[in-house]
Amino acid sequence: MRNYEILPNYINLENEEKILSRRELEILILVAAGFENLQIAKVFKVTLSTVKKQLEKIFVKLKAKNRANAVFIGQCQGLISQKDYETVINCPAIKEFINTCKYFRN
């Protein structure tokens, strides 16, 4: 799933590789921000099935039952730091997607 990078390689997330890979952490942050699976697939330029498989891996690693539970566990374990959240949400690829997506506009 590493075909398309939303963050340059020189930007490190505080909590990548602690429990989740960098891509898994990026996905969890997008889930926390309210992104749906199809939107995440479009951001990373992958199939919906790829995103679903990645989410399943996240659920297993965090022992989560669903998306909301994964976000809750991620926050409780300190995996989703404010800095990482802002880094992902404010990266150019995400900002561009948000600007073109009706779902995120007022």
XYZ file of C-alpha atoms in Angstrom:
106
model
C 0.000 0.000 0.000
C 3.027 2.285 -0.143
C 2.407 3.275 -3.773
C 1.497 6.871 -3.067
C 2.956 8.985 -0.275
C 0.933 11.813 1.232
C 3.827 12.983 3.407
C 7.409 13.510 2.236
C 9.829 10.889 3.594
C 11.734 13.501 5.582
C 8.659 14.176 7.748
C 8.430 11.652 10.563
C 5.352 11.076 12.663
C 6.020 10.930 16.397
C 4.372 7.565 16.855
C 5.064 5.713 13.630
C 6.402 2.188 14.029
C 5.517 2.023 17.751
C 2.588 -0.327 17.156
C 1.380 0.732 13.735
C 3.329 1.302 10.549
C 3.507 4.818 9.145
C 0.748 4.062 6.608
C -1.452 2.440 9.259
C -1.026 5.477 11.486
C -1.870 7.803 8.586
C -5.027 5.782 7.925
C -6.025 5.775 11.596
C -5.588 9.552 11.711
C -7.780 9.947 8.611
C -10.414 7.708 10.219
C -10.249 9.918 13.330
C -10.762 12.945 11.068
C -13.962 11.425 9.674
C -12.726 10.038 6.371
C -14.669 7.102 4.946
C -12.921 4.072 3.422
C -13.560 5.190 -0.155
C -12.152 8.644 0.598
C -9.035 7.092 2.121
C -8.668 4.905 -0.975
C -8.860 7.993 -3.196
C -6.291 9.859 -1.112
C -3.775 6.997 -1.330
C -4.772 6.047 -4.889
C -5.495 2.430 -3.947
C -8.546 0.191 -4.100
C -11.271 0.138 -1.491
C -10.384 -3.470 -0.736
C -6.779 -2.439 0.038
C -8.012 0.097 2.588
C -10.337 -2.470 4.166
C -7.453 -4.951 4.499
C -5.251 -2.273 6.058
C -8.005 -1.363 8.531
C -8.366 -5.026 9.478
C -4.630 -5.112 10.259
C -5.055 -1.991 12.413
C -8.001 -3.595 14.259
C -5.942 -6.716 14.986
C -2.892 -4.783 16.180
C -4.999 -2.555 18.450
C -7.441 -5.327 19.419
C -10.235 -3.051 18.214
C -13.753 -4.095 17.255
C -14.445 -1.334 14.735
C -13.289 2.070 13.434
C -14.537 4.069 16.415
C -12.975 1.606 18.836
C -9.658 1.753 16.935
C -9.606 5.557 17.136
C -10.467 5.434 20.844
C -7.725 2.887 21.566
C -5.260 4.838 19.420
C -5.984 7.999 21.388
C -5.852 6.244 24.767
C -2.504 4.668 23.889
C -1.146 8.018 22.730
C -0.735 6.866 19.127
C -2.676 9.799 17.700
C -0.785 12.828 18.940
C -2.044 16.321 18.169
C 1.157 16.992 16.227
C 0.769 13.862 14.057
C -2.924 14.612 13.487
C -2.131 18.157 12.336
C 0.789 16.961 10.192
C -1.404 14.500 8.291
C -4.517 16.691 8.038
C -2.510 19.727 6.894
C -0.374 17.973 4.292
C -0.947 19.236 0.731
C -2.465 15.960 -0.545
C -5.125 15.944 2.182
C -5.862 19.665 1.883
C -6.307 19.271 -1.874
C -8.636 16.299 -1.370
C -10.700 18.158 1.239
C -11.016 21.169 -1.079
C -12.372 18.988 -3.888
C -14.677 16.843 -1.759
C -18.224 18.071 -1.165
C -18.442 15.973 2.028
C -15.957 18.238 3.825
C -17.270 21.594 2.642
C -19.824 23.699 4.520
